[in-house]
Amino acid sequence: MTDDTTEKSRSTLMDMVVRGKDYRETLDFEILGETVDVVLRPLVDAEFLPITAMMQELLDIDEEEAVEQIREAKEDAEAEDGDGAPIDISQFDEDFVVLMQKAAKLGIDGEAMGYTQDEVDFMVENMVGGYSVELGGEVLDLSGDIRDAERFRGNGFRDR
């Protein structure tokens, strides 16, 4: 490999790493009948991998299965109680709820929303109606999507 090729590969890798970490997605999220914008960020590997490892070890599921379980619970709640109905978190294992809340705390970009991390943690810990589990699932879904991305949106990044 020539020095130019090596430098280009290093530059591309750095661009992909930085863009993946800095990617943000705004989610219109309904909480207690009100729609709020929640800014989510993908979890970096040091945050994502321990959560998924614990899900595998404790619950024998991966992040895709976790997201699917949350979506099914949401669909069931809405079929029974109408659009925007909160999920019943009592149907989930306590370890599952704790892991989803951890994902939510790590994946909500409080700074982009005008909050400190302590304020984000407080909000997630005090949510009722399963919203923290739903947000945790959204964070895992976003993190998995970024991991599997072949290209990132914006700034014209293309496969090289």
PDB file of C-alpha atoms in Angstrom:
ATOM      1  CA  MET A   1       0.000   0.000   0.000  1.00  0.00           C
ATOM      2  CA  THR A   2       1.302   3.453  -0.868  1.00  0.00           C
ATOM      3  CA  ASP A   3       1.443   6.281   1.631  1.00  0.00           C
ATOM      4  CA  ASP A   4      -1.395   8.047  -0.234  1.00  0.00           C
ATOM      5  CA  THR A   5      -3.599   4.940  -0.026  1.00  0.00           C
ATOM      6  CA  THR A   6      -2.811   4.493   3.665  1.00  0.00           C
ATOM      7  CA  GLU A   7      -3.606   8.131   4.392  1.00  0.00           C
ATOM      8  CA  LYS A   8      -6.884   7.914   2.436  1.00  0.00           C
ATOM      9  CA  SER A   9      -7.900   4.761   4.371  1.00  0.00           C
ATOM     10  CA  ARG A  10      -7.054   6.444   7.677  1.00  0.00           C
ATOM     11  CA  SER A  11      -9.025   9.529   6.669  1.00  0.00           C
ATOM     12  CA  THR A  12     -12.051   7.466   5.596  1.00  0.00           C
ATOM     13  CA  LEU A  13     -11.977   5.423   8.806  1.00  0.00           C
ATOM     14  CA  MET A  14     -11.775   8.561  10.955  1.00  0.00           C
ATOM     15  CA  ASP A  15     -14.631  10.175   9.000  1.00  0.00           C
ATOM     16  CA  MET A  16     -16.816   7.091   9.473  1.00  0.00           C
ATOM     17  CA  VAL A  17     -16.039   6.805  13.188  1.00  0.00           C
ATOM     18  CA  VAL A  18     -16.645  10.472  13.917  1.00  0.00           C
ATOM     19  CA  ARG A  19     -19.783  10.714  11.786  1.00  0.00           C
ATOM     20  CA  GLY A  20     -21.246   7.587  13.372  1.00  0.00           C
ATOM     21  CA  LYS A  21     -20.650   8.874  16.890  1.00  0.00           C
ATOM     22  CA  ASP A  22     -21.923  12.353  16.079  1.00  0.00           C
ATOM     23  CA  TYR A  23     -25.041  11.234  14.211  1.00  0.00           C
ATOM     24  CA  ARG A  24     -28.261  12.460  15.829  1.00  0.00           C
ATOM     25  CA  GLU A  25     -31.880  11.604  15.177  1.00  0.00           C
ATOM     26  CA  THR A  26     -34.872  13.552  16.448  1.00  0.00           C
ATOM     27  CA  LEU A  27     -37.798  11.382  17.423  1.00  0.00           C
ATOM     28  CA  ASP A  28     -41.332  12.727  17.776  1.00  0.00           C
ATOM     29  CA  PHE A  29     -42.284  10.833  20.916  1.00  0.00           C
ATOM     30  CA  GLU A  30     -45.691  10.858  22.554  1.00  0.00           C
ATOM     31  CA  ILE A  31     -45.596  10.957  26.352  1.00  0.00           C
ATOM     32  CA  LEU A  32     -48.824  11.164  28.341  1.00  0.00           C
ATOM     33  CA  GLY A  33     -50.741  12.432  25.325  1.00  0.00           C
ATOM     34  CA  GLU A  34     -48.229  15.145  24.413  1.00  0.00           C
ATOM     35  CA  THR A  35     -45.744  14.952  21.549  1.00  0.00           C
ATOM     36  CA  VAL A  36     -42.194  15.925  22.440  1.00  0.00           C
ATOM     37  CA  ASP A  37     -39.013  15.929  20.369  1.00  0.00           C
ATOM     38  CA  VAL A  38     -36.362  13.659  21.831  1.00  0.00           C
ATOM     39  CA  VAL A  39     -32.844  13.799  20.356  1.00  0.00           C
ATOM     40  CA  LEU A  40     -31.205  10.387  20.260  1.00  0.00           C
ATOM     41  CA  ARG A  41     -27.625   9.455  19.599  1.00  0.00           C
ATOM     42  CA  PRO A  42     -26.195   6.032  18.771  1.00  0.00           C
ATOM     43  CA  LEU A  43     -24.353   4.314  21.576  1.00  0.00           C
ATOM     44  CA  VAL A  44     -20.623   3.908  21.066  1.00  0.00           C
ATOM     45  CA  ASP A  45     -19.319   0.347  21.328  1.00  0.00           C
ATOM     46  CA  ALA A  46     -18.155   0.832  24.925  1.00  0.00           C
ATOM     47  CA  GLU A  47     -21.804   1.562  25.853  1.00  0.00           C
ATOM     48  CA  PHE A  48     -23.642  -0.648  23.344  1.00  0.00           C
ATOM     49  CA  LEU A  49     -21.699  -3.899  23.712  1.00  0.00           C
ATOM     50  CA  PRO A  50     -22.046  -4.277  27.511  1.00  0.00           C
ATOM     51  CA  ILE A  51     -25.818  -3.755  27.236  1.00  0.00           C
ATOM     52  CA  THR A  52     -26.171  -6.309  24.460  1.00  0.00           C
ATOM     53  CA  ALA A  53     -23.856  -8.746  26.270  1.00  0.00           C
ATOM     54  CA  MET A  54     -26.026  -8.495  29.402  1.00  0.00           C
ATOM     55  CA  MET A  55     -29.178  -9.036  27.327  1.00  0.00           C
ATOM     56  CA  GLN A  56     -27.610 -12.157  25.834  1.00  0.00           C
ATOM     57  CA  GLU A  57     -26.348 -13.439  29.184  1.00  0.00           C
ATOM     58  CA  LEU A  58     -29.408 -12.673  31.327  1.00  0.00           C
ATOM     59  CA  LEU A  59     -32.240 -12.899  28.815  1.00  0.00           C
ATOM     60  CA  ASP A  60     -30.816 -14.874  25.873  1.00  0.00           C
ATOM     61  CA  ILE A  61     -31.866 -12.190  23.366  1.00  0.00           C
ATOM     62  CA  ASP A  62     -30.057  -9.712  21.122  1.00  0.00           C
ATOM     63  CA  GLU A  63     -30.876  -6.045  20.509  1.00  0.00           C
ATOM     64  CA  GLU A  64     -33.080  -6.823  17.513  1.00  0.00           C
ATOM     65  CA  GLU A  65     -35.198  -9.212  19.585  1.00  0.00           C
ATOM     66  CA  ALA A  66     -35.426  -6.627  22.369  1.00  0.00           C
ATOM     67  CA  VAL A  67     -36.621  -3.951  19.945  1.00  0.00           C
ATOM     68  CA  GLU A  68     -39.151  -6.376  18.480  1.00  0.00           C
ATOM     69  CA  GLN A  69     -40.517  -7.247  21.950  1.00  0.00           C
ATOM     70  CA  ILE A  70     -40.995  -3.548  22.724  1.00  0.00           C
ATOM     71  CA  ARG A  71     -42.708  -2.900  19.384  1.00  0.00           C
ATOM     72  CA  GLU A  72     -45.056  -5.849  19.919  1.00  0.00           C
ATOM     73  CA  ALA A  73     -45.902  -4.597  23.421  1.00  0.00           C
ATOM     74  CA  LYS A  74     -46.628  -1.139  21.985  1.00  0.00           C
ATOM     75  CA  GLU A  75     -48.850  -2.598  19.262  1.00  0.00           C
ATOM     76  CA  ASP A  76     -50.738  -4.671  21.855  1.00  0.00           C
ATOM     77  CA  ALA A  77     -51.246  -1.635  24.115  1.00  0.00           C
ATOM     78  CA  GLU A  78     -52.499   0.496  21.227  1.00  0.00           C
ATOM     79  CA  ALA A  79     -54.800  -2.272  19.960  1.00  0.00           C
ATOM     80  CA  GLU A  80     -56.330  -2.474  23.430  1.00  0.00           C
ATOM     81  CA  ASP A  81     -56.337   1.188  24.506  1.00  0.00           C
ATOM     82  CA  GLY A  82     -55.908   3.274  21.331  1.00  0.00           C
ATOM     83  CA  ASP A  83     -53.096   5.251  19.723  1.00  0.00           C
ATOM     84  CA  GLY A  84     -50.418   6.509  22.082  1.00  0.00           C
ATOM     85  CA  ALA A  85     -51.305   4.009  24.823  1.00  0.00           C
ATOM     86  CA  PRO A  86     -48.345   3.235  27.080  1.00  0.00           C
ATOM     87  CA  ILE A  87     -46.906  -0.255  27.176  1.00  0.00           C
ATOM     88  CA  ASP A  88     -47.317  -2.533  30.166  1.00  0.00           C
ATOM     89  CA  ILE A  89     -43.778  -2.945  31.491  1.00  0.00           C
ATOM     90  CA  SER A  90     -44.921  -5.598  33.957  1.00  0.00           C
ATOM     91  CA  GLN A  91     -44.767  -8.052  31.048  1.00  0.00           C
ATOM     92  CA  PHE A  92     -40.989  -7.575  30.866  1.00  0.00           C
ATOM     93  CA  ASP A  93     -38.312  -9.086  33.057  1.00  0.00           C
ATOM     94  CA  GLU A  94     -36.850  -6.619  35.578  1.00  0.00           C
ATOM     95  CA  ASP A  95     -33.380  -7.022  34.051  1.00  0.00           C
ATOM     96  CA  PHE A  96     -34.824  -6.142  30.646  1.00  0.00           C
ATOM     97  CA  VAL A  97     -36.373  -2.938  32.015  1.00  0.00           C
ATOM     98  CA  VAL A  98     -33.127  -1.919  33.736  1.00  0.00           C
ATOM     99  CA  LEU A  99     -31.112  -2.482  30.538  1.00  0.00           C
ATOM    100  CA  MET A 100     -33.586  -0.501  28.420  1.00  0.00           C
ATOM    101  CA  GLN A 101     -33.498   2.356  30.917  1.00  0.00           C
ATOM    102  CA  LYS A 102     -29.698   2.310  30.802  1.00  0.00           C
ATOM    103  CA  ALA A 103     -29.830   2.487  26.994  1.00  0.00           C
ATOM    104  CA  ALA A 104     -32.297   5.395  27.205  1.00  0.00           C
ATOM    105  CA  LYS A 105     -30.092   7.312  29.647  1.00  0.00           C
ATOM    106  CA  LEU A 106     -27.023   6.856  27.467  1.00  0.00           C
ATOM    107  CA  GLY A 107     -28.783   7.470  24.162  1.00  0.00           C
ATOM    108  CA  ILE A 108     -30.793  10.603  24.907  1.00  0.00           C
ATOM    109  CA  ASP A 109     -28.663  13.594  23.920  1.00  0.00           C
ATOM    110  CA  GLY A 110     -29.630  15.882  26.758  1.00  0.00           C
ATOM    111  CA  GLU A 111     -27.125  18.546  25.729  1.00  0.00           C
ATOM    112  CA  ALA A 112     -28.832  18.908  22.347  1.00  0.00           C
ATOM    113  CA  MET A 113     -32.140  19.317  24.189  1.00  0.00           C
ATOM    114  CA  GLY A 114     -30.861  21.774  26.809  1.00  0.00           C
ATOM    115  CA  TYR A 115     -30.527  19.283  29.682  1.00  0.00           C
ATOM    116  CA  THR A 116     -27.626  17.991  31.736  1.00  0.00           C
ATOM    117  CA  GLN A 117     -26.922  14.267  31.936  1.00  0.00           C
ATOM    118  CA  ASP A 118     -28.166  14.299  35.549  1.00  0.00           C
ATOM    119  CA  GLU A 119     -31.475  15.767  34.355  1.00  0.00           C
ATOM    120  CA  VAL A 120     -31.774  13.110  31.621  1.00  0.00           C
ATOM    121  CA  ASP A 121     -31.058  10.374  34.182  1.00  0.00           C
ATOM    122  CA  PHE A 122     -33.685  11.827  36.533  1.00  0.00           C
ATOM    123  CA  MET A 123     -36.308  11.979  33.788  1.00  0.00           C
ATOM    124  CA  VAL A 124     -35.691   8.403  32.624  1.00  0.00           C
ATOM    125  CA  GLU A 125     -35.713   7.078  36.194  1.00  0.00           C
ATOM    126  CA  ASN A 126     -39.029   8.803  36.904  1.00  0.00           C
ATOM    127  CA  MET A 127     -40.958   8.041  33.715  1.00  0.00           C
ATOM    128  CA  VAL A 128     -44.183   6.097  34.159  1.00  0.00           C
ATOM    129  CA  GLY A 129     -46.070   4.025  31.633  1.00  0.00           C
ATOM    130  CA  GLY A 130     -43.114   2.231  30.073  1.00  0.00           C
ATOM    131  CA  TYR A 131     -41.830   5.262  28.189  1.00  0.00           C
ATOM    132  CA  SER A 132     -38.265   4.662  29.393  1.00  0.00           C
ATOM    133  CA  VAL A 133     -38.389   1.147  27.935  1.00  0.00           C
ATOM    134  CA  GLU A 134     -39.724   2.471  24.621  1.00  0.00           C
ATOM    135  CA  LEU A 135     -36.960   5.088  24.445  1.00  0.00           C
ATOM    136  CA  GLY A 136     -34.337   2.465  25.313  1.00  0.00           C
ATOM    137  CA  GLY A 137     -35.606   0.342  22.445  1.00  0.00           C
ATOM    138  CA  GLU A 138     -35.395   3.315  20.075  1.00  0.00           C
ATOM    139  CA  VAL A 139     -31.778   3.927  21.144  1.00  0.00           C
ATOM    140  CA  LEU A 140     -30.852   0.276  20.566  1.00  0.00           C
ATOM    141  CA  ASP A 141     -32.579   0.341  17.193  1.00  0.00           C
ATOM    142  CA  LEU A 142     -30.692   3.492  16.161  1.00  0.00           C
ATOM    143  CA  SER A 143     -27.382   2.078  17.420  1.00  0.00           C
ATOM    144  CA  GLY A 144     -27.901  -1.146  15.488  1.00  0.00           C
ATOM    145  CA  ASP A 145     -28.824   0.795  12.354  1.00  0.00           C
ATOM    146  CA  ILE A 146     -25.657   2.895  12.579  1.00  0.00           C
ATOM    147  CA  ARG A 147     -23.556  -0.211  13.121  1.00  0.00           C
ATOM    148  CA  ASP A 148     -25.024  -1.810  10.006  1.00  0.00           C
ATOM    149  CA  ALA A 149     -24.952   1.366   7.881  1.00  0.00           C
ATOM    150  CA  GLU A 150     -23.270   1.222   4.523  1.00  0.00           C
ATOM    151  CA  ARG A 151     -23.413   5.000   4.259  1.00  0.00           C
ATOM    152  CA  PHE A 152     -24.354   7.922   6.464  1.00  0.00           C
ATOM    153  CA  ARG A 153     -26.873  10.574   5.571  1.00  0.00           C
ATOM    154  CA  GLY A 154     -25.735  14.130   4.913  1.00  0.00           C
ATOM    155  CA  ASN A 155     -22.472  15.712   3.785  1.00  0.00           C
ATOM    156  CA  GLY A 156     -22.385  13.513   0.686  1.00  0.00           C
ATOM    157  CA  PHE A 157     -20.475  10.643   2.291  1.00  0.00           C
ATOM    158  CA  ARG A 158     -20.408   7.760  -0.145  1.00  0.00           C
ATOM    159  CA  ASP A 159     -19.017   4.259  -0.044  1.00  0.00           C
ATOM    160  CA  ARG A 160     -15.377   4.373  -1.035  1.00  0.00           C
TER     161      ARG A 160
END
